[in-house]
Amino acid sequence: MNVTNVDLNLLVALDALLTERSVTRAAERLSVGQPAMSATLGRLRKLFGDQLFVRKGGDMVPTAMGQALVGPVTEAIRTVQAVLDVVDAFDPTTDRRTFTMMASDYVGLVLIRPLVRRLSVEAPEVRLVVQPVTPDYEALIRQGRVDIAILPSEMLDPSPELRRQSLFQDRYVFAVDAEDASIGDRLTIEQLASHRRLATGDRELPALGDRQLAGFTLDPAAELSTQTSLLAPFFVAGTGLIILTLQRLVDELGWAGIRAAEPPLPLRTIDECLFWSSRRDSDVGHRWLRQEISTTAEQL
């Protein structure tokens, strides 16, 4: 088939259907009625000569052809969007634009919070959508489904398709009960082995600090675990628990009855980096946001 004979809006609808796996949700995503989306699916089936989706129970499951189209359709949509995003000027004081960022709760507290305060004055019409780090983070960055991700450097290998900029560093410490006089300014090996410990992270994205403890043949198992690094320090005061965390987080949450104790073992620092797809390089608004993030990080 020739692209000049195809309504490219059909690809937008196909992208929504492949993502949502539901006619109803795809229609809601594109702000059209369900009958219109059903009719569009019919046109897509005729265009590709394939059912594209089949019913299994209450779900819409892509056929082999439908599954094969996921990558090319996603890439086509992101490429067209990148073309549309390239404009000659971007005025943050008046222009409206929404940026999607991926970051941990820790980065949200330490960096994005002061960034939001900054943008509320400098760019009142700019909207940030911050979503948590998920196991498919690399694919989402490469596909342009998130504009920017802020992650530790070791979570992504360098590649021509990805850009990376170091933002700030932090070091691992143990958060302990501020009233616990049995622990000094530095934990001993014996205290680390005997104290009940709280861990953060899940099976897919374990806390990077806990990986280092595991490397020292210390059992990373803990009495309690939580998937958010921001909530974890609130379990420390008055419980006898300790947690491996980051110095900046303890500084921010010292009012919660915690203080920092040095680890008994040398641990690598963490380097939080800005990641984005190379296709965003020529996007004026994107470049502006990256500079705002970098400036905010320099002022931490």
CSV table of C-alpha atoms in Angstrom, one decimal:
chain,number,residue,atom,x,y,z
A,1,MET,CA,0.0,0.0,0.0
A,2,ASN,CA,1.1,3.6,-0.6
A,3,VAL,CA,1.2,6.1,2.3
A,4,THR,CA,-0.4,8.7,0.1
A,5,ASN,CA,-3.5,6.6,-0.1
A,6,VAL,CA,-3.8,6.0,3.7
A,7,ASP,CA,-5.5,8.1,6.3
A,8,LEU,CA,-2.7,8.6,8.8
A,9,ASN,CA,-5.2,9.2,11.6
A,10,LEU,CA,-5.8,5.5,11.4
A,11,LEU,CA,-2.3,4.9,12.8
A,12,VAL,CA,-3.2,7.2,15.8
A,13,ALA,CA,-6.3,5.0,16.5
A,14,LEU,CA,-4.3,1.8,16.0
A,15,ASP,CA,-1.7,3.0,18.5
A,16,ALA,CA,-4.5,3.7,21.0
A,17,LEU,CA,-6.0,0.3,20.4
A,18,LEU,CA,-2.7,-1.5,20.8
A,19,THR,CA,-1.9,0.4,24.0
A,20,GLU,CA,-5.3,0.2,25.6
A,21,ARG,CA,-6.4,-3.3,24.3
A,22,SER,CA,-10.0,-2.0,24.6
A,23,VAL,CA,-12.3,-0.2,22.1
A,24,THR,CA,-13.9,1.7,25.0
A,25,ARG,CA,-10.6,2.9,26.5
A,26,ALA,CA,-9.1,3.7,23.2
A,27,ALA,CA,-12.2,5.8,22.3
A,28,GLU,CA,-11.9,7.7,25.7
A,29,ARG,CA,-8.2,8.3,25.1
A,30,LEU,CA,-8.9,9.9,21.7
A,31,SER,CA,-12.1,11.6,22.9
A,32,VAL,CA,-14.3,10.0,20.3
A,33,GLY,CA,-17.4,7.8,20.7
A,34,GLN,CA,-17.2,4.1,21.0
A,35,PRO,CA,-19.2,3.5,17.8
A,36,ALA,CA,-16.7,5.7,15.9
A,37,MET,CA,-13.8,3.7,17.3
A,38,SER,CA,-15.4,0.4,16.4
A,39,ALA,CA,-15.9,1.7,12.9
A,40,THR,CA,-12.2,2.7,12.8
A,41,LEU,CA,-11.2,-0.7,13.9
A,42,GLY,CA,-13.2,-2.1,11.0
A,43,ARG,CA,-11.3,0.2,8.6
A,44,LEU,CA,-8.0,-0.9,10.1
A,45,ARG,CA,-8.9,-4.6,9.7
A,46,LYS,CA,-9.7,-4.0,6.0
A,47,LEU,CA,-6.5,-2.0,5.5
A,48,PHE,CA,-4.2,-4.7,6.9
A,49,GLY,CA,-6.3,-7.7,5.8
A,50,ASP,CA,-6.2,-9.1,9.3
A,51,GLN,CA,-8.5,-9.1,12.3
A,52,LEU,CA,-5.7,-7.4,14.4
A,53,PHE,CA,-7.5,-8.3,17.6
A,54,VAL,CA,-9.4,-11.3,18.9
A,55,ARG,CA,-11.5,-11.7,22.0
A,56,LYS,CA,-10.2,-14.0,24.8
A,57,GLY,CA,-12.6,-13.8,27.7
A,58,GLY,CA,-13.2,-10.1,28.3
A,59,ASP,CA,-9.9,-9.0,26.8
A,60,MET,CA,-8.9,-7.9,23.3
A,61,VAL,CA,-5.7,-9.7,22.4
A,62,PRO,CA,-3.6,-8.8,19.4
A,63,THR,CA,-3.2,-11.3,16.6
A,64,ALA,CA,0.3,-12.1,15.3
A,65,MET,CA,-0.1,-9.3,12.8
A,66,GLY,CA,-1.4,-6.9,15.5
A,67,GLN,CA,1.6,-7.8,17.8
A,68,ALA,CA,4.0,-7.3,14.9
A,69,LEU,CA,2.6,-3.8,14.4
A,70,VAL,CA,3.2,-2.6,18.0
A,71,GLY,CA,6.8,-1.5,17.5
A,72,PRO,CA,6.5,0.1,14.0
A,73,VAL,CA,3.3,2.0,14.9
A,74,THR,CA,4.7,3.3,18.2
A,75,GLU,CA,7.9,4.5,16.4
A,76,ALA,CA,5.9,6.1,13.7
A,77,ILE,CA,3.7,8.0,16.2
A,78,ARG,CA,6.7,9.2,18.2
A,79,THR,CA,8.6,10.3,15.1
A,80,VAL,CA,5.6,12.4,13.9
A,81,GLN,CA,5.2,13.9,17.3
A,82,ALA,CA,8.9,14.8,17.4
A,83,VAL,CA,8.4,16.6,14.1
A,84,LEU,CA,5.5,18.5,15.5
A,85,ASP,CA,7.4,19.4,18.6
A,86,VAL,CA,10.1,21.2,16.7
A,87,VAL,CA,9.1,24.8,16.7
A,88,ASP,CA,11.1,28.0,16.1
A,89,ALA,CA,10.4,29.5,19.5
A,90,PHE,CA,9.2,28.5,22.9
A,91,ASP,CA,8.2,31.2,25.4
A,92,PRO,CA,7.9,29.6,28.8
A,93,THR,CA,6.2,32.7,30.3
A,94,THR,CA,3.1,32.3,28.0
A,95,ASP,CA,3.2,29.0,26.1
A,96,ARG,CA,1.2,26.0,27.3
A,97,ARG,CA,2.8,22.6,27.2
A,98,THR,CA,2.8,19.4,29.2
A,99,PHE,CA,5.9,17.4,29.9
A,100,THR,CA,6.0,13.9,31.2
A,101,MET,CA,8.8,13.0,33.6
A,102,MET,CA,9.8,9.7,35.2
A,103,ALA,CA,11.4,9.9,38.6
A,104,SER,CA,11.5,8.2,42.0
A,105,ASP,CA,9.8,9.7,45.1
A,106,TYR,CA,13.3,10.6,46.3
A,107,VAL,CA,14.0,12.7,43.2
A,108,GLY,CA,10.6,14.2,43.5
A,109,LEU,CA,11.3,15.4,47.0
A,110,VAL,CA,14.9,16.5,46.5
A,111,LEU,CA,14.8,17.9,42.9
A,112,ILE,CA,11.3,18.2,41.4
A,113,ARG,CA,9.8,20.0,44.4
A,114,PRO,CA,12.2,23.0,44.0
A,115,LEU,CA,11.8,22.7,40.2
A,116,VAL,CA,8.0,23.1,40.6
A,117,ARG,CA,8.5,26.2,42.8
A,118,ARG,CA,10.8,27.6,40.1
A,119,LEU,CA,8.5,26.9,37.2
A,120,SER,CA,5.4,28.2,39.0
A,121,VAL,CA,6.9,31.7,38.7
A,122,GLU,CA,8.8,31.4,35.4
A,123,ALA,CA,6.4,29.2,33.4
A,124,PRO,CA,2.9,29.3,34.9
A,125,GLU,CA,1.3,27.6,31.9
A,126,VAL,CA,3.7,24.6,31.8
A,127,ARG,CA,2.4,21.4,33.3
A,128,LEU,CA,4.6,18.6,34.6
A,129,VAL,CA,3.2,15.0,34.8
A,130,VAL,CA,5.5,13.0,37.1
A,131,GLN,CA,5.2,9.2,36.9
A,132,PRO,CA,7.0,6.5,39.0
A,133,VAL,CA,9.9,4.4,37.7
A,134,THR,CA,8.5,1.2,36.2
A,135,PRO,CA,10.4,-1.9,35.0
A,136,ASP,CA,10.0,-0.9,31.4
A,137,TYR,CA,11.6,2.5,32.0
A,138,GLU,CA,14.2,2.1,29.2
A,139,ALA,CA,11.7,1.3,26.5
A,140,LEU,CA,9.5,4.2,27.6
A,141,ILE,CA,12.5,6.6,27.3
A,142,ARG,CA,13.6,5.2,23.9
A,143,GLN,CA,10.0,5.4,22.5
A,144,GLY,CA,9.5,8.9,23.7
A,145,ARG,CA,6.5,7.9,26.0
A,146,VAL,CA,8.2,10.0,28.7
A,147,ASP,CA,10.0,13.2,27.8
A,148,ILE,CA,12.6,13.0,30.5
A,149,ALA,CA,13.7,10.4,33.1
A,150,ILE,CA,15.8,11.1,36.1
A,151,LEU,CA,17.6,7.9,37.2
A,152,PRO,CA,20.8,6.7,38.8
A,153,SER,CA,23.5,6.5,36.1
A,154,GLU,CA,24.0,2.7,36.5
A,155,MET,CA,20.4,2.0,35.5
A,156,LEU,CA,21.0,2.7,31.8
A,157,ASP,CA,24.0,1.9,29.6
A,158,PRO,CA,25.2,4.6,27.2
A,159,SER,CA,23.9,4.4,23.6
A,160,PRO,CA,23.5,6.6,20.6
A,161,GLU,CA,19.7,6.7,21.0
A,162,LEU,CA,19.9,8.0,24.6
A,163,ARG,CA,21.3,11.2,25.9
A,164,ARG,CA,22.5,11.5,29.5
A,165,GLN,CA,23.5,14.4,31.7
A,166,SER,CA,24.7,14.2,35.3
A,167,LEU,CA,22.6,16.3,37.7
A,168,PHE,CA,23.7,15.7,41.2
A,169,GLN,CA,25.4,13.1,43.5
A,170,ASP,CA,24.3,11.7,46.8
A,171,ARG,CA,25.8,9.2,49.3
A,172,TYR,CA,24.4,6.3,51.2
A,173,VAL,CA,23.9,6.5,55.0
A,174,PHE,CA,21.8,4.7,57.5
A,175,ALA,CA,18.8,6.5,58.9
A,176,VAL,CA,18.5,5.6,62.6
A,177,ASP,CA,16.3,6.8,65.4
A,178,ALA,CA,17.5,10.2,66.5
A,179,GLU,CA,16.9,9.2,70.2
A,180,ASP,CA,18.8,5.9,70.0
A,181,ALA,CA,22.0,6.6,72.0
A,182,SER,CA,23.3,3.0,71.4
A,183,ILE,CA,24.2,4.0,67.8
A,184,GLY,CA,27.0,6.5,67.3
A,185,ASP,CA,27.9,8.5,64.2
A,186,ARG,CA,28.9,5.3,62.5
A,187,LEU,CA,27.3,1.9,62.5
A,188,THR,CA,29.5,-1.1,63.4
A,189,ILE,CA,29.4,-4.3,61.5
A,190,GLU,CA,27.9,-6.0,64.6
A,191,GLN,CA,25.1,-3.3,64.8
A,192,LEU,CA,24.4,-3.7,61.1
A,193,ALA,CA,24.1,-7.5,61.5
A,194,SER,CA,22.0,-7.3,64.7
A,195,HIS,CA,19.6,-4.5,64.1
A,196,ARG,CA,16.3,-5.1,62.4
A,197,ARG,CA,16.4,-3.5,59.0
A,198,LEU,CA,13.9,-1.9,56.6
A,199,ALA,CA,14.4,-2.2,52.9
A,200,THR,CA,13.0,-0.3,49.9
A,201,GLY,CA,12.5,-1.4,46.3
A,202,ASP,CA,10.8,-4.4,44.7
A,203,ARG,CA,11.9,-7.5,42.9
A,204,GLU,CA,12.2,-5.8,39.5
A,205,LEU,CA,13.8,-2.6,40.8
A,206,PRO,CA,15.6,-3.4,44.1
A,207,ALA,CA,17.2,-0.5,45.9
A,208,LEU,CA,20.6,0.0,44.5
A,209,GLY,CA,22.1,0.4,48.0
A,210,ASP,CA,20.8,-3.0,49.1
A,211,ARG,CA,22.5,-4.5,46.1
A,212,GLN,CA,25.8,-3.2,47.5
A,213,LEU,CA,25.1,-4.7,50.9
A,214,ALA,CA,24.4,-8.0,49.2
A,215,GLY,CA,27.8,-7.7,47.5
A,216,PHE,CA,29.4,-7.7,51.0
A,217,THR,CA,27.7,-11.1,51.7
A,218,LEU,CA,25.4,-9.3,54.2
A,219,ASP,CA,21.8,-10.7,54.1
A,220,PRO,CA,19.7,-7.9,52.5
A,221,ALA,CA,16.5,-9.4,53.9
A,222,ALA,CA,14.7,-7.1,56.2
A,223,GLU,CA,11.9,-7.3,58.8
A,224,LEU,CA,9.8,-4.7,56.8
A,225,SER,CA,10.0,-3.5,53.2
A,226,THR,CA,8.3,-0.7,51.3
A,227,GLN,CA,8.3,0.1,47.6
A,228,THR,CA,8.8,3.8,48.2
A,229,SER,CA,12.0,5.4,49.6
A,230,LEU,CA,10.0,8.4,50.7
A,231,LEU,CA,7.7,6.5,53.1
A,232,ALA,CA,10.4,4.3,54.6
A,233,PRO,CA,12.2,6.8,56.9
A,234,PHE,CA,8.9,7.4,58.8
A,235,PHE,CA,9.0,3.8,60.1
A,236,VAL,CA,12.4,4.4,61.9
A,237,ALA,CA,11.7,6.6,64.8
A,238,GLY,CA,10.7,4.7,67.9
A,239,THR,CA,10.8,1.2,66.3
A,240,GLY,CA,14.5,0.2,66.5
A,241,LEU,CA,14.6,-0.3,62.7
A,242,ILE,CA,17.4,1.1,60.6
A,243,ILE,CA,17.3,1.8,56.8
A,244,LEU,CA,19.9,2.3,54.2
A,245,THR,CA,19.0,5.5,52.4
A,246,LEU,CA,20.5,8.7,51.0
A,247,GLN,CA,21.9,11.7,52.9
A,248,ARG,CA,19.8,14.3,51.1
A,249,LEU,CA,16.6,12.4,52.1
A,250,VAL,CA,17.7,12.3,55.8
A,251,ASP,CA,18.4,16.0,55.6
A,252,GLU,CA,14.9,16.7,54.2
A,253,LEU,CA,13.2,14.4,56.8
A,254,GLY,CA,15.2,15.1,59.9
A,255,TRP,CA,12.0,16.5,61.5
A,256,ALA,CA,10.6,12.9,61.4
A,257,GLY,CA,12.9,11.9,64.3
A,258,ILE,CA,15.7,10.4,62.3
A,259,ARG,CA,19.4,11.1,61.9
A,260,ALA,CA,22.2,9.8,59.7
A,261,ALA,CA,24.8,7.2,60.7
A,262,GLU,CA,27.7,6.4,58.5
A,263,PRO,CA,27.8,2.8,57.1
A,264,PRO,CA,30.6,0.5,58.4
A,265,LEU,CA,31.5,-0.4,54.8
A,266,PRO,CA,32.6,1.8,51.8
A,267,LEU,CA,29.6,2.2,49.5
A,268,ARG,CA,29.6,3.8,46.1
A,269,THR,CA,27.9,7.2,45.7
A,270,ILE,CA,24.8,7.5,43.5
A,271,ASP,CA,24.8,9.8,40.4
A,272,GLU,CA,21.4,11.0,39.5
A,273,CYS,CA,21.2,11.7,35.7
A,274,LEU,CA,18.9,13.2,33.2
A,275,PHE,CA,18.0,10.8,30.4
A,276,TRP,CA,16.1,11.6,27.2
A,277,SER,CA,15.7,10.3,23.6
A,278,SER,CA,18.2,11.8,21.1
A,279,ARG,CA,15.1,12.6,18.9
A,280,ARG,CA,14.3,15.4,21.4
A,281,ASP,CA,17.5,17.2,20.8
A,282,SER,CA,16.1,19.8,18.4
A,283,ASP,CA,12.9,20.4,20.5
A,284,VAL,CA,13.2,24.0,21.8
A,285,GLY,CA,10.8,23.5,24.6
A,286,HIS,CA,12.5,20.3,25.7
A,287,ARG,CA,15.9,22.0,25.7
A,288,TRP,CA,14.4,24.7,27.9
A,289,LEU,CA,13.1,22.2,30.4
A,290,ARG,CA,16.4,20.3,30.5
A,291,GLN,CA,18.2,23.6,31.3
A,292,GLU,CA,15.7,24.4,34.0
A,293,ILE,CA,16.3,21.0,35.6
A,294,SER,CA,20.0,21.4,35.4
A,295,THR,CA,19.9,24.9,36.9
A,296,THR,CA,17.8,23.6,39.8
A,297,ALA,CA,20.2,20.7,40.4
A,298,GLU,CA,23.1,23.1,40.6
A,299,GLN,CA,21.4,25.0,43.3
A,300,LEU,CA,20.7,22.0,45.6
